[in-house]
Amino acid sequence: QKEVEQNSGPLSVPEGAIASLNCTYSDRVSQSFFWYRQYSGKSPELIMSIYSNGDKEDGRFTAQLNKASQYVSLLIRDSQPSDSATYLCAVNTPKAAGNKLTFGGGTRVLVKP
Amino acid sequence: EPEVTQTPSHQVTQMGQEVILRCVPISNHLYFYWYRQILGQKVEFLVSFYNNEISEKSEIFDDQFSVERPDGSNFTLKIRSTKLEDSAMYFCASSETGTAHEQYFGPGTRLTVT
């Protein structure tokens, strides 16, 4: 059973539109959720963290968490060509002391001018 | 803005050789991690380290792997006898505290085993 699942994409959006990315996770005791952006050949860059149910906004990004549905999403408003990247969902499930992050496979986003 | 640094950016080694990958975590961070990403695959957790000891490790982190904090700034990953399948990007990360805190990644070391 996959622990963190994402649609691999590519998700193609026109410039200025909203990109909507989804992530589901399997372990109900997961507590912390993160979105990373990864450009090709580069390292993951943290863009959002969310810990409680509801919405969290930061600039053009909004993360949404629904623990009952085991679902976390990321909205990118006013998408720009520079937003073209792979977006990784990461989940922390505190089963041990190590603060391990489990990553999904990522959703590739293409923003077309 | 403080950042995690890693050296070298690219390491080529022959199968069976030992490699050491180096990381300098963000200075006020207390938790350190190694992850790896095989080309085209997911980012995978290897090990976490706190207070000079391993706090969690994955199944990938077998006896061929070890980590060390040799001084107050460096954090290293040693692979004792490299295999072809160890070829991957290795990312170091650090976080200020443990549970739930954001992890910041370094630029990575691309390890190529021939």
JSON list of N, CA and C in Angstrom, two decimals, chain A residues 2 4 31-32 34 36 38 41-44 46 49 51 56 88 92 94 96-101 103-105, chain B residues 31 33 35 37 42-45 48 55-56 89 91 95 97-108 110:
[
{"chain": "A", "resi": 2, "resn": "LYS", "atom": "N", "xyz": [0.64, 2.13, -0.98]},
{"chain": "A", "resi": 2, "resn": "LYS", "atom": "CA", "xyz": [1.42, 3.35, -1.06]},
{"chain": "A", "resi": 2, "resn": "LYS", "atom": "C", "xyz": [1.06, 4.25, 0.10]},
{"chain": "A", "resi": 4, "resn": "VAL", "atom": "N", "xyz": [2.00, 7.67, 0.55]},
{"chain": "A", "resi": 4, "resn": "VAL", "atom": "CA", "xyz": [1.65, 9.02, 0.13]},
{"chain": "A", "resi": 4, "resn": "VAL", "atom": "C", "xyz": [1.48, 8.98, -1.39]},
{"chain": "A", "resi": 31, "resn": "GLN", "atom": "N", "xyz": [0.75, 13.65, 11.30]},
{"chain": "A", "resi": 31, "resn": "GLN", "atom": "CA", "xyz": [0.47, 14.90, 11.99]},
{"chain": "A", "resi": 31, "resn": "GLN", "atom": "C", "xyz": [0.90, 16.15, 11.23]},
{"chain": "A", "resi": 32, "resn": "SER", "atom": "N", "xyz": [1.95, 16.02, 10.43]},
{"chain": "A", "resi": 32, "resn": "SER", "atom": "CA", "xyz": [2.53, 17.20, 9.80]},
{"chain": "A", "resi": 32, "resn": "SER", "atom": "C", "xyz": [2.64, 16.97, 8.30]},
{"chain": "A", "resi": 34, "resn": "PHE", "atom": "N", "xyz": [3.70, 18.72, 4.39]},
{"chain": "A", "resi": 34, "resn": "PHE", "atom": "CA", "xyz": [4.56, 19.70, 3.76]},
{"chain": "A", "resi": 34, "resn": "PHE", "atom": "C", "xyz": [4.45, 19.61, 2.25]},
{"chain": "A", "resi": 36, "resn": "TYR", "atom": "N", "xyz": [6.75, 20.59, -1.05]},
{"chain": "A", "resi": 36, "resn": "TYR", "atom": "CA", "xyz": [8.05, 21.00, -1.56]},
{"chain": "A", "resi": 36, "resn": "TYR", "atom": "C", "xyz": [7.94, 21.18, -3.07]},
{"chain": "A", "resi": 38, "resn": "GLN", "atom": "N", "xyz": [10.30, 21.04, -6.51]},
{"chain": "A", "resi": 38, "resn": "GLN", "atom": "CA", "xyz": [11.57, 20.51, -6.98]},
{"chain": "A", "resi": 38, "resn": "GLN", "atom": "C", "xyz": [11.71, 20.79, -8.47]},
{"chain": "A", "resi": 41, "resn": "GLY", "atom": "N", "xyz": [16.61, 18.33, -11.50]},
{"chain": "A", "resi": 41, "resn": "GLY", "atom": "CA", "xyz": [18.02, 18.27, -11.15]},
{"chain": "A", "resi": 41, "resn": "GLY", "atom": "C", "xyz": [18.39, 19.02, -9.88]},
{"chain": "A", "resi": 42, "resn": "LYS", "atom": "N", "xyz": [17.37, 19.58, -9.21]},
{"chain": "A", "resi": 42, "resn": "LYS", "atom": "CA", "xyz": [17.62, 20.35, -8.00]},
{"chain": "A", "resi": 42, "resn": "LYS", "atom": "C", "xyz": [17.05, 19.65, -6.78]},
{"chain": "A", "resi": 43, "resn": "SER", "atom": "N", "xyz": [17.27, 20.26, -5.63]},
{"chain": "A", "resi": 43, "resn": "SER", "atom": "CA", "xyz": [16.80, 19.67, -4.38]},
{"chain": "A", "resi": 43, "resn": "SER", "atom": "C", "xyz": [15.39, 20.16, -4.05]},
{"chain": "A", "resi": 44, "resn": "PRO", "atom": "N", "xyz": [14.67, 19.46, -3.18]},
{"chain": "A", "resi": 44, "resn": "PRO", "atom": "CA", "xyz": [13.36, 19.92, -2.75]},
{"chain": "A", "resi": 44, "resn": "PRO", "atom": "C", "xyz": [13.46, 21.24, -1.97]},
{"chain": "A", "resi": 46, "resn": "LEU", "atom": "N", "xyz": [11.22, 23.80, 0.36]},
{"chain": "A", "resi": 46, "resn": "LEU", "atom": "CA", "xyz": [9.99, 23.88, 1.15]},
{"chain": "A", "resi": 46, "resn": "LEU", "atom": "C", "xyz": [9.19, 25.12, 0.77]},
{"chain": "A", "resi": 49, "resn": "SER", "atom": "N", "xyz": [3.92, 24.45, 4.90]},
{"chain": "A", "resi": 49, "resn": "SER", "atom": "CA", "xyz": [3.69, 23.42, 5.91]},
{"chain": "A", "resi": 49, "resn": "SER", "atom": "C", "xyz": [2.30, 23.63, 6.47]},
{"chain": "A", "resi": 51, "resn": "TYR", "atom": "N", "xyz": [-0.46, 21.89, 9.61]},
{"chain": "A", "resi": 51, "resn": "TYR", "atom": "CA", "xyz": [-0.54, 20.95, 10.71]},
{"chain": "A", "resi": 51, "resn": "TYR", "atom": "C", "xyz": [-1.96, 20.71, 11.19]},
{"chain": "A", "resi": 56, "resn": "LYS", "atom": "N", "xyz": [-4.43, 27.18, 4.78]},
{"chain": "A", "resi": 56, "resn": "LYS", "atom": "CA", "xyz": [-3.31, 28.04, 5.19]},
{"chain": "A", "resi": 56, "resn": "LYS", "atom": "C", "xyz": [-2.79, 28.72, 3.93]},
{"chain": "A", "resi": 88, "resn": "LEU", "atom": "N", "xyz": [6.15, 18.14, -4.54]},
{"chain": "A", "resi": 88, "resn": "LEU", "atom": "CA", "xyz": [6.21, 16.95, -3.71]},
{"chain": "A", "resi": 88, "resn": "LEU", "atom": "C", "xyz": [5.41, 17.15, -2.44]},
{"chain": "A", "resi": 92, "resn": "ASN", "atom": "N", "xyz": [4.79, 13.63, 7.76]},
{"chain": "A", "resi": 92, "resn": "ASN", "atom": "CA", "xyz": [5.52, 13.16, 8.93]},
{"chain": "A", "resi": 92, "resn": "ASN", "atom": "C", "xyz": [4.57, 12.35, 9.81]},
{"chain": "A", "resi": 94, "resn": "PRO", "atom": "N", "xyz": [4.69, 10.38, 13.23]},
{"chain": "A", "resi": 94, "resn": "PRO", "atom": "CA", "xyz": [5.61, 10.23, 14.37]},
{"chain": "A", "resi": 94, "resn": "PRO", "atom": "C", "xyz": [5.55, 8.87, 15.05]},
{"chain": "A", "resi": 96, "resn": "ALA", "atom": "N", "xyz": [8.26, 7.00, 15.32]},
{"chain": "A", "resi": 96, "resn": "ALA", "atom": "CA", "xyz": [9.55, 6.86, 16.01]},
{"chain": "A", "resi": 96, "resn": "ALA", "atom": "C", "xyz": [10.05, 8.26, 16.30]},
{"chain": "A", "resi": 97, "resn": "ALA", "atom": "N", "xyz": [11.19, 8.36, 16.91]},
{"chain": "A", "resi": 97, "resn": "ALA", "atom": "CA", "xyz": [11.69, 9.67, 17.32]},
{"chain": "A", "resi": 97, "resn": "ALA", "atom": "C", "xyz": [12.36, 10.43, 16.20]},
{"chain": "A", "resi": 98, "resn": "GLY", "atom": "N", "xyz": [12.41, 9.82, 15.01]},
{"chain": "A", "resi": 98, "resn": "GLY", "atom": "CA", "xyz": [13.29, 10.35, 13.98]},
{"chain": "A", "resi": 98, "resn": "GLY", "atom": "C", "xyz": [12.75, 11.44, 13.10]},
{"chain": "A", "resi": 99, "resn": "ASN", "atom": "N", "xyz": [11.45, 11.76, 13.18]},
{"chain": "A", "resi": 99, "resn": "ASN", "atom": "CA", "xyz": [10.91, 12.86, 12.37]},
{"chain": "A", "resi": 99, "resn": "ASN", "atom": "C", "xyz": [11.04, 12.60, 10.88]},
{"chain": "A", "resi": 100, "resn": "LYS", "atom": "N", "xyz": [10.93, 11.34, 10.51]},
{"chain": "A", "resi": 100, "resn": "LYS", "atom": "CA", "xyz": [11.06, 10.94, 9.11]},
{"chain": "A", "resi": 100, "resn": "LYS", "atom": "C", "xyz": [9.96, 11.56, 8.26]},
{"chain": "A", "resi": 101, "resn": "LEU", "atom": "N", "xyz": [10.33, 12.03, 7.07]},
{"chain": "A", "resi": 101, "resn": "LEU", "atom": "CA", "xyz": [9.34, 12.47, 6.08]},
{"chain": "A", "resi": 101, "resn": "LEU", "atom": "C", "xyz": [9.17, 11.37, 5.05]},
{"chain": "A", "resi": 103, "resn": "PHE", "atom": "N", "xyz": [7.66, 10.85, 1.31]},
{"chain": "A", "resi": 103, "resn": "PHE", "atom": "CA", "xyz": [7.32, 11.67, 0.16]},
{"chain": "A", "resi": 103, "resn": "PHE", "atom": "C", "xyz": [6.42, 10.91, -0.81]},
{"chain": "A", "resi": 104, "resn": "GLY", "atom": "N", "xyz": [5.55, 11.67, -1.45]},
{"chain": "A", "resi": 104, "resn": "GLY", "atom": "CA", "xyz": [4.85, 11.15, -2.61]},
{"chain": "A", "resi": 104, "resn": "GLY", "atom": "C", "xyz": [5.75, 11.26, -3.83]},
{"chain": "A", "resi": 105, "resn": "GLY", "atom": "N", "xyz": [5.26, 10.70, -4.93]},
{"chain": "A", "resi": 105, "resn": "GLY", "atom": "CA", "xyz": [6.06, 10.69, -6.14]},
{"chain": "A", "resi": 105, "resn": "GLY", "atom": "C", "xyz": [6.12, 12.03, -6.87]},
{"chain": "B", "resi": 31, "resn": "TYR", "atom": "N", "xyz": [18.53, 18.84, 14.40]},
{"chain": "B", "resi": 31, "resn": "TYR", "atom": "CA", "xyz": [18.17, 17.55, 13.83]},
{"chain": "B", "resi": 31, "resn": "TYR", "atom": "C", "xyz": [18.69, 17.50, 12.40]},
{"chain": "B", "resi": 33, "resn": "TYR", "atom": "N", "xyz": [19.38, 15.01, 8.75]},
{"chain": "B", "resi": 33, "resn": "TYR", "atom": "CA", "xyz": [18.80, 13.91, 8.00]},
{"chain": "B", "resi": 33, "resn": "TYR", "atom": "C", "xyz": [19.58, 13.68, 6.71]},
{"chain": "B", "resi": 35, "resn": "TYR", "atom": "N", "xyz": [18.56, 11.91, 2.94]},
{"chain": "B", "resi": 35, "resn": "TYR", "atom": "CA", "xyz": [17.60, 11.30, 2.04]},
{"chain": "B", "resi": 35, "resn": "TYR", "atom": "C", "xyz": [18.33, 11.00, 0.74]},
{"chain": "B", "resi": 37, "resn": "GLN", "atom": "N", "xyz": [17.53, 10.16, -3.65]},
{"chain": "B", "resi": 37, "resn": "GLN", "atom": "CA", "xyz": [16.56, 10.10, -4.74]},
{"chain": "B", "resi": 37, "resn": "GLN", "atom": "C", "xyz": [17.24, 9.48, -5.95]},
{"chain": "B", "resi": 42, "resn": "LYS", "atom": "N", "xyz": [11.06, 8.46, -6.16]},
{"chain": "B", "resi": 42, "resn": "LYS", "atom": "CA", "xyz": [10.69, 9.29, -5.01]},
{"chain": "B", "resi": 42, "resn": "LYS", "atom": "C", "xyz": [11.91, 9.64, -4.17]},
{"chain": "B", "resi": 43, "resn": "VAL", "atom": "N", "xyz": [11.77, 10.70, -3.41]},
{"chain": "B", "resi": 43, "resn": "VAL", "atom": "CA", "xyz": [12.74, 11.00, -2.36]},
{"chain": "B", "resi": 43, "resn": "VAL", "atom": "C", "xyz": [12.52, 10.01, -1.22]},
{"chain": "B", "resi": 44, "resn": "GLU", "atom": "N", "xyz": [13.61, 9.35, -0.79]},
{"chain": "B", "resi": 44, "resn": "GLU", "atom": "CA", "xyz": [13.51, 8.30, 0.22]},
{"chain": "B", "resi": 44, "resn": "GLU", "atom": "C", "xyz": [14.33, 8.67, 1.46]},
{"chain": "B", "resi": 45, "resn": "PHE", "atom": "N", "xyz": [13.74, 8.46, 2.61]},
{"chain": "B", "resi": 45, "resn": "PHE", "atom": "CA", "xyz": [14.42, 8.72, 3.88]},
{"chain": "B", "resi": 45, "resn": "PHE", "atom": "C", "xyz": [15.49, 7.66, 4.13]},
{"chain": "B", "resi": 48, "resn": "SER", "atom": "N", "xyz": [17.92, 9.70, 10.38]},
{"chain": "B", "resi": 48, "resn": "SER", "atom": "CA", "xyz": [17.87, 10.96, 11.11]},
{"chain": "B", "resi": 48, "resn": "SER", "atom": "C", "xyz": [18.81, 10.88, 12.31]},
{"chain": "B", "resi": 55, "resn": "SER", "atom": "N", "xyz": [18.51, 8.59, 15.44]},
{"chain": "B", "resi": 55, "resn": "SER", "atom": "CA", "xyz": [17.20, 8.50, 16.07]},
{"chain": "B", "resi": 55, "resn": "SER", "atom": "C", "xyz": [16.24, 7.62, 15.27]},
{"chain": "B", "resi": 56, "resn": "GLU", "atom": "N", "xyz": [16.47, 7.49, 13.98]},
{"chain": "B", "resi": 56, "resn": "GLU", "atom": "CA", "xyz": [15.66, 6.59, 13.16]},
{"chain": "B", "resi": 56, "resn": "GLU", "atom": "C", "xyz": [16.43, 6.28, 11.88]},
{"chain": "B", "resi": 89, "resn": "MET", "atom": "N", "xyz": [20.96, 10.83, -6.15]},
{"chain": "B", "resi": 89, "resn": "MET", "atom": "CA", "xyz": [21.19, 12.13, -5.50]},
{"chain": "B", "resi": 89, "resn": "MET", "atom": "C", "xyz": [21.01, 11.92, -4.00]},
{"chain": "B", "resi": 91, "resn": "PHE", "atom": "N", "xyz": [20.59, 13.87, -0.49]},
{"chain": "B", "resi": 91, "resn": "PHE", "atom": "CA", "xyz": [20.26, 15.16, 0.08]},
{"chain": "B", "resi": 91, "resn": "PHE", "atom": "C", "xyz": [20.42, 15.13, 1.60]},
{"chain": "B", "resi": 95, "resn": "SER", "atom": "N", "xyz": [16.58, 20.39, 10.59]},
{"chain": "B", "resi": 95, "resn": "SER", "atom": "CA", "xyz": [15.43, 21.08, 11.15]},
{"chain": "B", "resi": 95, "resn": "SER", "atom": "C", "xyz": [15.80, 21.60, 12.53]},
{"chain": "B", "resi": 97, "resn": "THR", "atom": "N", "xyz": [13.88, 21.84, 15.28]},
{"chain": "B", "resi": 97, "resn": "THR", "atom": "CA", "xyz": [13.47, 20.92, 16.33]},
{"chain": "B", "resi": 97, "resn": "THR", "atom": "C", "xyz": [13.03, 19.62, 15.69]},
{"chain": "B", "resi": 98, "resn": "GLY", "atom": "N", "xyz": [12.47, 18.72, 16.49]},
{"chain": "B", "resi": 98, "resn": "GLY", "atom": "CA", "xyz": [12.13, 17.41, 15.97]},
{"chain": "B", "resi": 98, "resn": "GLY", "atom": "C", "xyz": [10.73, 17.35, 15.39]},
{"chain": "B", "resi": 99, "resn": "THR", "atom": "N", "xyz": [9.85, 16.78, 16.14]},
{"chain": "B", "resi": 99, "resn": "THR", "atom": "CA", "xyz": [8.53, 16.47, 15.62]},
{"chain": "B", "resi": 99, "resn": "THR", "atom": "C", "xyz": [7.86, 17.68, 14.99]},
{"chain": "B", "resi": 100, "resn": "ALA", "atom": "N", "xyz": [7.41, 17.49, 13.80]},
{"chain": "B", "resi": 100, "resn": "ALA", "atom": "CA", "xyz": [6.57, 18.44, 13.07]},
{"chain": "B", "resi": 100, "resn": "ALA", "atom": "C", "xyz": [7.33, 19.62, 12.49]},
{"chain": "B", "resi": 101, "resn": "HIS", "atom": "N", "xyz": [8.58, 19.75, 12.74]},
{"chain": "B", "resi": 101, "resn": "HIS", "atom": "CA", "xyz": [9.23, 20.96, 12.27]},
{"chain": "B", "resi": 101, "resn": "HIS", "atom": "C", "xyz": [9.71, 20.83, 10.83]},
{"chain": "B", "resi": 102, "resn": "GLU", "atom": "N", "xyz": [9.76, 21.99, 10.14]},
{"chain": "B", "resi": 102, "resn": "GLU", "atom": "CA", "xyz": [10.13, 21.99, 8.74]},
{"chain": "B", "resi": 102, "resn": "GLU", "atom": "C", "xyz": [11.57, 21.53, 8.54]},
{"chain": "B", "resi": 103, "resn": "GLN", "atom": "N", "xyz": [11.77, 20.73, 7.52]},
{"chain": "B", "resi": 103, "resn": "GLN", "atom": "CA", "xyz": [13.11, 20.29, 7.15]},
{"chain": "B", "resi": 103, "resn": "GLN", "atom": "C", "xyz": [13.55, 21.03, 5.90]},
{"chain": "B", "resi": 104, "resn": "TYR", "atom": "N", "xyz": [14.79, 21.55, 5.95]},
{"chain": "B", "resi": 104, "resn": "TYR", "atom": "CA", "xyz": [15.35, 22.30, 4.84]},
{"chain": "B", "resi": 104, "resn": "TYR", "atom": "C", "xyz": [16.45, 21.48, 4.21]},
{"chain": "B", "resi": 105, "resn": "PHE", "atom": "N", "xyz": [16.38, 21.38, 2.90]},
{"chain": "B", "resi": 105, "resn": "PHE", "atom": "CA", "xyz": [17.27, 20.50, 2.16]},
{"chain": "B", "resi": 105, "resn": "PHE", "atom": "C", "xyz": [18.47, 21.26, 1.58]},
{"chain": "B", "resi": 106, "resn": "GLY", "atom": "N", "xyz": [19.60, 20.57, 1.53]},
{"chain": "B", "resi": 106, "resn": "GLY", "atom": "CA", "xyz": [20.76, 21.08, 0.82]},
{"chain": "B", "resi": 106, "resn": "GLY", "atom": "C", "xyz": [20.63, 20.81, -0.67]},
{"chain": "B", "resi": 107, "resn": "PRO", "atom": "N", "xyz": [21.61, 21.28, -1.45]},
{"chain": "B", "resi": 107, "resn": "PRO", "atom": "CA", "xyz": [21.53, 21.15, -2.91]},
{"chain": "B", "resi": 107, "resn": "PRO", "atom": "C", "xyz": [21.77, 19.74, -3.43]},
{"chain": "B", "resi": 108, "resn": "GLY", "atom": "N", "xyz": [22.31, 18.88, -2.58]},
{"chain": "B", "resi": 108, "resn": "GLY", "atom": "CA", "xyz": [22.49, 17.48, -2.97]},
{"chain": "B", "resi": 108, "resn": "GLY", "atom": "C", "xyz": [23.87, 17.16, -3.50]},
{"chain": "B", "resi": 110, "resn": "ARG", "atom": "N", "xyz": [25.36, 14.41, -6.22]},
{"chain": "B", "resi": 110, "resn": "ARG", "atom": "CA", "xyz": [25.06, 13.34, -7.19]},
{"chain": "B", "resi": 110, "resn": "ARG", "atom": "C", "xyz": [26.17, 12.30, -7.11]}
]
